[in-house]
């Protein structure tokens, strides 16, 4: 189900509370089209806007998230801010046995400020001093791309929760995105019916029985990342 048209904020964070984030979604008219669509497609109400919540069937997302149905909120980077608890220099204990911060937004006033995250999630700015960790999982030449393909996956270094995925730089001058792991969204927001994935991506690469699990889910199915190509409309 697509997001409601009025402005909303989606809240979430890692399992231990060291990472908290917000996705501040403007009203429908101010949301950009998905980056593969041309501006003239804005008049078509079926053209997807961002953020967009979808399932990815690709092998890379499955193993990186440890989930058979990785689900992403494809988010323009400027809508995403993060608050990371500081990590003391000598705090390298192998095991942390307590959830130290609450698992929802109740403690947000006591936290470090929420700041733009694209710089740190793309490895441009240092994450040192916080629990955030970034792993560049792919760095390869892809035929037809105008830049080397670099995929950054970020996670909490204290509890291990996978927070986000991004490609930087984006190919073909597509807008900078942060794809957020939907499983990290707070329960109160997750219960909203519009948090349900509205599409499936990379279907051509999926595992047959996993695709069967979600075959009756409403919404378009796409062979790869492009929402302009369809297996089912
Ligand atoms: Zn954590
Ligand atoms: Zn994927």
Short mmCIF file of N, CA and C in Angstrom, two decimals, residues 12-120:
data_model
loop_
_atom_site.label_atom_id
_atom_site.label_comp_id
_atom_site.label_asym_id
_atom_site.label_seq_id
_atom_site.Cartn_x
_atom_site.Cartn_y
_atom_site.Cartn_z
N UNK A 12 12.62 4.69 13.66
CA UNK A 12 13.17 3.35 13.81
C UNK A 12 14.54 3.38 14.43
N UNK A 13 15.12 2.19 14.51
CA UNK A 13 16.46 2.11 15.08
C UNK A 13 16.89 0.67 15.21
N UNK A 14 18.09 0.49 15.75
CA UNK A 14 18.65 -0.86 15.90
C UNK A 14 18.07 -1.54 17.13
N UNK A 15 18.45 -2.77 17.34
CA UNK A 15 17.88 -3.56 18.43
C UNK A 15 18.34 -3.09 19.81
N UNK A 16 19.50 -2.45 19.91
CA UNK A 16 20.00 -2.05 21.24
C UNK A 16 19.76 -0.58 21.52
N UNK A 17 19.36 0.20 20.53
CA UNK A 17 19.08 1.61 20.77
C UNK A 17 20.27 2.53 20.49
N UNK A 18 21.43 2.00 20.16
CA UNK A 18 22.57 2.87 19.87
C UNK A 18 22.34 3.69 18.60
N UNK A 19 21.57 3.14 17.66
CA UNK A 19 21.22 3.85 16.43
C UNK A 19 19.72 4.14 16.45
N UNK A 20 19.35 5.40 16.22
CA UNK A 20 17.94 5.74 16.01
C UNK A 20 17.89 6.61 14.75
N UNK A 21 16.80 6.48 14.00
CA UNK A 21 16.68 7.31 12.80
C UNK A 21 15.26 7.80 12.62
N UNK A 22 15.14 8.80 11.74
CA UNK A 22 13.83 9.30 11.34
C UNK A 22 13.83 9.45 9.82
N UNK A 23 12.69 9.13 9.23
CA UNK A 23 12.48 9.42 7.81
C UNK A 23 11.36 10.45 7.76
N UNK A 24 11.71 11.68 7.40
CA UNK A 24 10.72 12.75 7.33
C UNK A 24 10.21 12.86 5.91
N UNK A 25 8.99 12.37 5.72
CA UNK A 25 8.40 12.27 4.38
C UNK A 25 7.50 13.49 4.16
N UNK A 26 7.78 14.29 3.14
CA UNK A 26 6.94 15.47 2.88
C UNK A 26 5.60 15.05 2.26
N UNK A 27 4.75 16.03 2.00
CA UNK A 27 3.46 15.72 1.39
C UNK A 27 3.67 15.16 -0.02
N UNK A 28 2.66 14.46 -0.50
CA UNK A 28 2.76 13.72 -1.76
C UNK A 28 3.31 14.58 -2.90
N UNK A 29 2.80 15.82 -3.03
CA UNK A 29 3.20 16.68 -4.15
C UNK A 29 4.70 16.97 -4.13
N UNK A 30 5.31 16.93 -2.95
CA UNK A 30 6.73 17.27 -2.84
C UNK A 30 7.65 16.05 -2.92
N UNK A 31 7.04 14.87 -3.07
CA UNK A 31 7.88 13.66 -3.15
C UNK A 31 8.37 13.46 -4.57
N UNK A 32 9.67 13.18 -4.74
CA UNK A 32 10.18 12.97 -6.09
C UNK A 32 9.68 11.64 -6.67
N UNK A 33 9.63 11.59 -8.00
CA UNK A 33 9.35 10.31 -8.66
C UNK A 33 10.51 9.37 -8.41
N UNK A 34 10.24 8.06 -8.46
CA UNK A 34 11.35 7.09 -8.44
C UNK A 34 12.33 7.49 -9.54
N UNK A 35 13.62 7.34 -9.25
CA UNK A 35 14.65 7.96 -10.11
C UNK A 35 14.73 7.42 -11.53
N UNK A 36 14.08 6.29 -11.82
CA UNK A 36 14.13 5.81 -13.21
C UNK A 36 13.06 6.48 -14.08
N UNK A 37 12.17 7.25 -13.48
CA UNK A 37 11.06 7.83 -14.24
C UNK A 37 11.34 9.29 -14.62
N UNK A 38 10.89 9.67 -15.80
CA UNK A 38 11.11 11.03 -16.31
C UNK A 38 10.06 11.97 -15.72
N UNK A 39 10.40 13.27 -15.62
CA UNK A 39 9.48 14.24 -14.99
C UNK A 39 8.09 14.24 -15.61
N UNK A 40 8.02 13.98 -16.93
CA UNK A 40 6.70 14.04 -17.57
C UNK A 40 5.77 12.90 -17.12
N UNK A 41 6.33 11.90 -16.42
CA UNK A 41 5.48 10.81 -15.91
C UNK A 41 4.78 11.20 -14.61
N UNK A 42 5.04 12.40 -14.12
CA UNK A 42 4.43 12.83 -12.84
C UNK A 42 2.91 12.89 -12.92
N UNK A 43 2.38 13.14 -14.13
CA UNK A 43 0.93 13.25 -14.26
C UNK A 43 0.24 11.89 -14.18
N UNK A 44 1.01 10.80 -14.33
CA UNK A 44 0.44 9.46 -14.25
C UNK A 44 0.40 9.03 -12.77
N UNK A 45 -0.80 8.83 -12.21
CA UNK A 45 -0.88 8.51 -10.78
C UNK A 45 -0.23 7.18 -10.41
N UNK A 46 0.04 6.31 -11.40
CA UNK A 46 0.66 5.01 -11.07
C UNK A 46 2.19 5.10 -11.04
N UNK A 47 2.77 6.25 -11.41
CA UNK A 47 4.23 6.38 -11.35
C UNK A 47 4.66 6.44 -9.88
N UNK A 48 5.53 5.54 -9.46
CA UNK A 48 5.88 5.51 -8.03
C UNK A 48 6.70 6.71 -7.59
N UNK A 49 6.38 7.19 -6.41
CA UNK A 49 7.14 8.28 -5.79
C UNK A 49 7.99 7.72 -4.66
N UNK A 50 8.93 8.52 -4.22
CA UNK A 50 9.83 8.14 -3.13
C UNK A 50 9.48 8.92 -1.86
N UNK A 51 9.57 8.27 -0.70
CA UNK A 51 10.02 6.89 -0.45
C UNK A 51 9.05 5.84 -0.99
N UNK A 52 9.63 4.65 -1.21
CA UNK A 52 8.89 3.52 -1.76
C UNK A 52 9.28 2.27 -0.96
N UNK A 53 8.28 1.53 -0.50
CA UNK A 53 8.57 0.35 0.33
C UNK A 53 8.41 -0.90 -0.51
N UNK A 54 9.47 -1.69 -0.61
CA UNK A 54 9.40 -2.87 -1.47
C UNK A 54 10.29 -4.00 -0.96
N UNK A 55 9.92 -5.20 -1.41
CA UNK A 55 10.69 -6.41 -1.12
C UNK A 55 11.75 -6.56 -2.20
N UNK A 56 12.96 -6.98 -1.81
CA UNK A 56 13.99 -7.29 -2.80
C UNK A 56 14.29 -8.78 -2.77
N UNK A 57 14.27 -9.40 -3.96
CA UNK A 57 14.55 -10.84 -4.05
C UNK A 57 16.00 -11.14 -4.40
N UNK A 58 16.87 -10.13 -4.42
CA UNK A 58 18.24 -10.40 -4.89
C UNK A 58 19.03 -11.17 -3.84
N UNK A 59 20.06 -11.88 -4.32
CA UNK A 59 20.88 -12.71 -3.43
C UNK A 59 21.67 -11.87 -2.44
N UNK A 60 22.11 -10.69 -2.89
CA UNK A 60 22.97 -9.86 -2.04
C UNK A 60 22.20 -9.34 -0.82
N UNK A 61 20.97 -8.85 -1.04
CA UNK A 61 20.19 -8.34 0.09
C UNK A 61 19.80 -9.45 1.05
N UNK A 62 19.52 -10.65 0.51
CA UNK A 62 19.12 -11.74 1.40
C UNK A 62 20.24 -12.08 2.37
N UNK A 63 21.45 -12.25 1.85
CA UNK A 63 22.54 -12.63 2.76
C UNK A 63 22.95 -11.47 3.66
N UNK A 64 22.91 -10.24 3.14
CA UNK A 64 23.37 -9.10 3.96
C UNK A 64 22.41 -8.81 5.10
N UNK A 65 21.10 -9.05 4.88
CA UNK A 65 20.13 -8.78 5.94
C UNK A 65 19.85 -10.03 6.78
N UNK A 66 20.23 -11.20 6.28
CA UNK A 66 19.90 -12.44 6.99
C UNK A 66 18.42 -12.72 6.98
N UNK A 67 17.70 -12.21 5.98
CA UNK A 67 16.25 -12.37 5.92
C UNK A 67 15.88 -12.96 4.56
N UNK A 68 14.88 -13.87 4.57
CA UNK A 68 14.48 -14.43 3.28
C UNK A 68 13.66 -13.44 2.47
N UNK A 69 13.08 -12.43 3.12
CA UNK A 69 12.30 -11.41 2.39
C UNK A 69 12.77 -10.01 2.80
N UNK A 70 13.97 -9.64 2.39
CA UNK A 70 14.48 -8.31 2.75
C UNK A 70 13.54 -7.24 2.21
N UNK A 71 13.17 -6.31 3.07
CA UNK A 71 12.22 -5.26 2.70
C UNK A 71 12.86 -3.91 2.98
N UNK A 72 12.74 -3.01 2.01
CA UNK A 72 13.45 -1.73 2.03
C UNK A 72 12.48 -0.57 1.92
N UNK A 73 12.83 0.50 2.58
CA UNK A 73 12.17 1.78 2.32
C UNK A 73 13.16 2.60 1.52
N UNK A 74 12.94 2.69 0.21
CA UNK A 74 13.84 3.43 -0.68
C UNK A 74 13.62 4.92 -0.43
N UNK A 75 14.61 5.57 0.14
CA UNK A 75 14.43 6.90 0.72
C UNK A 75 15.40 7.91 0.10
N UNK A 76 14.91 9.02 -0.44
CA UNK A 76 15.83 10.09 -0.84
C UNK A 76 16.68 10.49 0.36
N UNK A 77 17.98 10.66 0.17
CA UNK A 77 18.89 10.79 1.32
C UNK A 77 18.54 11.96 2.21
N UNK A 78 17.98 13.03 1.63
CA UNK A 78 17.73 14.23 2.43
C UNK A 78 16.57 14.05 3.43
N UNK A 79 15.79 12.95 3.28
CA UNK A 79 14.69 12.70 4.21
C UNK A 79 15.13 11.91 5.45
N UNK A 80 16.39 11.43 5.45
CA UNK A 80 16.84 10.49 6.50
C UNK A 80 17.83 11.18 7.43
N UNK A 81 17.55 11.11 8.74
CA UNK A 81 18.51 11.59 9.74
C UNK A 81 18.73 10.51 10.78
N UNK A 82 19.90 10.57 11.44
CA UNK A 82 20.25 9.49 12.38
C UNK A 82 20.85 10.09 13.64
N UNK A 83 20.61 9.39 14.76
CA UNK A 83 21.20 9.75 16.05
C UNK A 83 21.99 8.53 16.53
N UNK A 84 23.29 8.67 16.66
CA UNK A 84 24.15 7.55 17.04
C UNK A 84 24.75 7.80 18.41
N UNK A 85 24.58 6.85 19.34
CA UNK A 85 25.21 6.99 20.65
C UNK A 85 26.72 6.91 20.51
N UNK A 86 27.43 7.68 21.34
CA UNK A 86 28.90 7.63 21.27
C UNK A 86 29.44 6.29 21.75
N UNK A 87 30.58 5.92 21.19
CA UNK A 87 31.29 4.71 21.62
C UNK A 87 32.60 5.16 22.24
N UNK A 88 32.81 4.76 23.48
CA UNK A 88 34.08 5.11 24.14
C UNK A 88 35.23 4.38 23.45
N UNK A 89 36.36 5.04 23.43
CA UNK A 89 37.54 4.50 22.74
C UNK A 89 37.88 3.07 23.20
N UNK A 90 37.79 2.82 24.51
CA UNK A 90 38.21 1.52 25.04
C UNK A 90 37.04 0.55 25.19
N UNK A 91 35.87 0.91 24.65
CA UNK A 91 34.68 0.08 24.82
C UNK A 91 34.59 -0.94 23.69
N UNK A 92 35.37 -2.01 23.80
CA UNK A 92 35.38 -3.01 22.74
C UNK A 92 34.98 -4.38 23.29
N UNK A 93 34.16 -4.36 24.36
CA UNK A 93 33.74 -5.63 24.95
C UNK A 93 33.04 -6.49 23.90
N UNK A 94 33.32 -7.78 23.96
CA UNK A 94 32.77 -8.67 22.94
C UNK A 94 31.27 -8.82 23.09
N UNK A 95 30.78 -8.73 24.31
CA UNK A 95 29.35 -8.94 24.51
C UNK A 95 28.74 -7.83 25.35
N UNK A 96 27.62 -7.31 24.90
CA UNK A 96 26.86 -6.34 25.66
C UNK A 96 25.55 -7.03 25.99
N UNK A 97 25.24 -7.15 27.28
CA UNK A 97 24.13 -8.03 27.63
C UNK A 97 22.82 -7.29 27.88
N UNK A 98 22.83 -5.95 27.87
CA UNK A 98 21.60 -5.23 28.17
C UNK A 98 21.23 -4.30 27.04
N UNK A 99 19.94 -4.20 26.79
CA UNK A 99 19.46 -3.15 25.90
C UNK A 99 19.54 -1.85 26.68
N UNK A 100 20.38 -0.92 26.27
CA UNK A 100 20.70 0.24 27.10
C UNK A 100 19.74 1.39 26.82
N UNK A 101 19.31 1.56 25.60
CA UNK A 101 18.37 2.63 25.28
C UNK A 101 17.03 2.01 24.93
N UNK A 102 15.92 2.74 25.13
CA UNK A 102 14.62 2.15 24.82
C UNK A 102 14.45 1.86 23.33
N UNK A 103 13.46 1.03 23.06
CA UNK A 103 13.30 0.46 21.72
C UNK A 103 12.29 1.24 20.90
N UNK A 104 12.06 2.49 21.27
CA UNK A 104 11.10 3.32 20.55
C UNK A 104 11.56 4.77 20.70
N UNK A 105 10.69 5.70 20.36
CA UNK A 105 11.11 7.11 20.31
C UNK A 105 10.98 7.83 21.66
N UNK A 106 10.66 7.11 22.76
CA UNK A 106 10.38 7.80 24.02
C UNK A 106 11.59 8.52 24.59
N UNK A 107 12.78 8.08 24.25
CA UNK A 107 13.99 8.65 24.84
C UNK A 107 14.70 9.63 23.90
N UNK A 108 14.05 10.00 22.80
CA UNK A 108 14.74 10.78 21.78
C UNK A 108 15.29 12.10 22.29
N UNK A 109 14.61 12.72 23.27
CA UNK A 109 15.07 14.02 23.76
C UNK A 109 16.41 13.91 24.49
N UNK A 110 16.75 12.72 24.98
CA UNK A 110 18.01 12.54 25.72
C UNK A 110 19.18 12.16 24.81
N UNK A 111 18.92 12.05 23.52
CA UNK A 111 19.93 11.47 22.63
C UNK A 111 20.76 12.55 21.95
N UNK A 112 21.87 12.13 21.33
CA UNK A 112 22.57 13.06 20.43
C UNK A 112 21.61 13.52 19.34
N UNK A 113 21.85 14.71 18.77
CA UNK A 113 20.92 15.21 17.75
C UNK A 113 20.84 14.28 16.53
N UNK A 114 19.67 14.32 15.89
CA UNK A 114 19.51 13.62 14.62
C UNK A 114 20.19 14.46 13.53
N UNK A 115 21.08 13.84 12.77
CA UNK A 115 21.86 14.57 11.78
C UNK A 115 21.73 13.89 10.42
N UNK A 116 21.96 14.66 9.33
CA UNK A 116 21.96 14.04 8.00
C UNK A 116 22.98 12.90 7.96
N UNK A 117 22.65 11.82 7.27
CA UNK A 117 23.45 10.59 7.42
C UNK A 117 24.18 10.16 6.16
N UNK A 118 23.89 10.77 5.01
CA UNK A 118 24.43 10.20 3.78
C UNK A 118 25.96 10.19 3.78
N UNK A 119 26.57 11.22 4.34
CA UNK A 119 28.04 11.29 4.36
C UNK A 119 28.67 10.13 5.14
N UNK A 120 28.11 9.82 6.31
CA UNK A 120 28.70 8.73 7.09
C UNK A 120 28.29 7.36 6.54
#
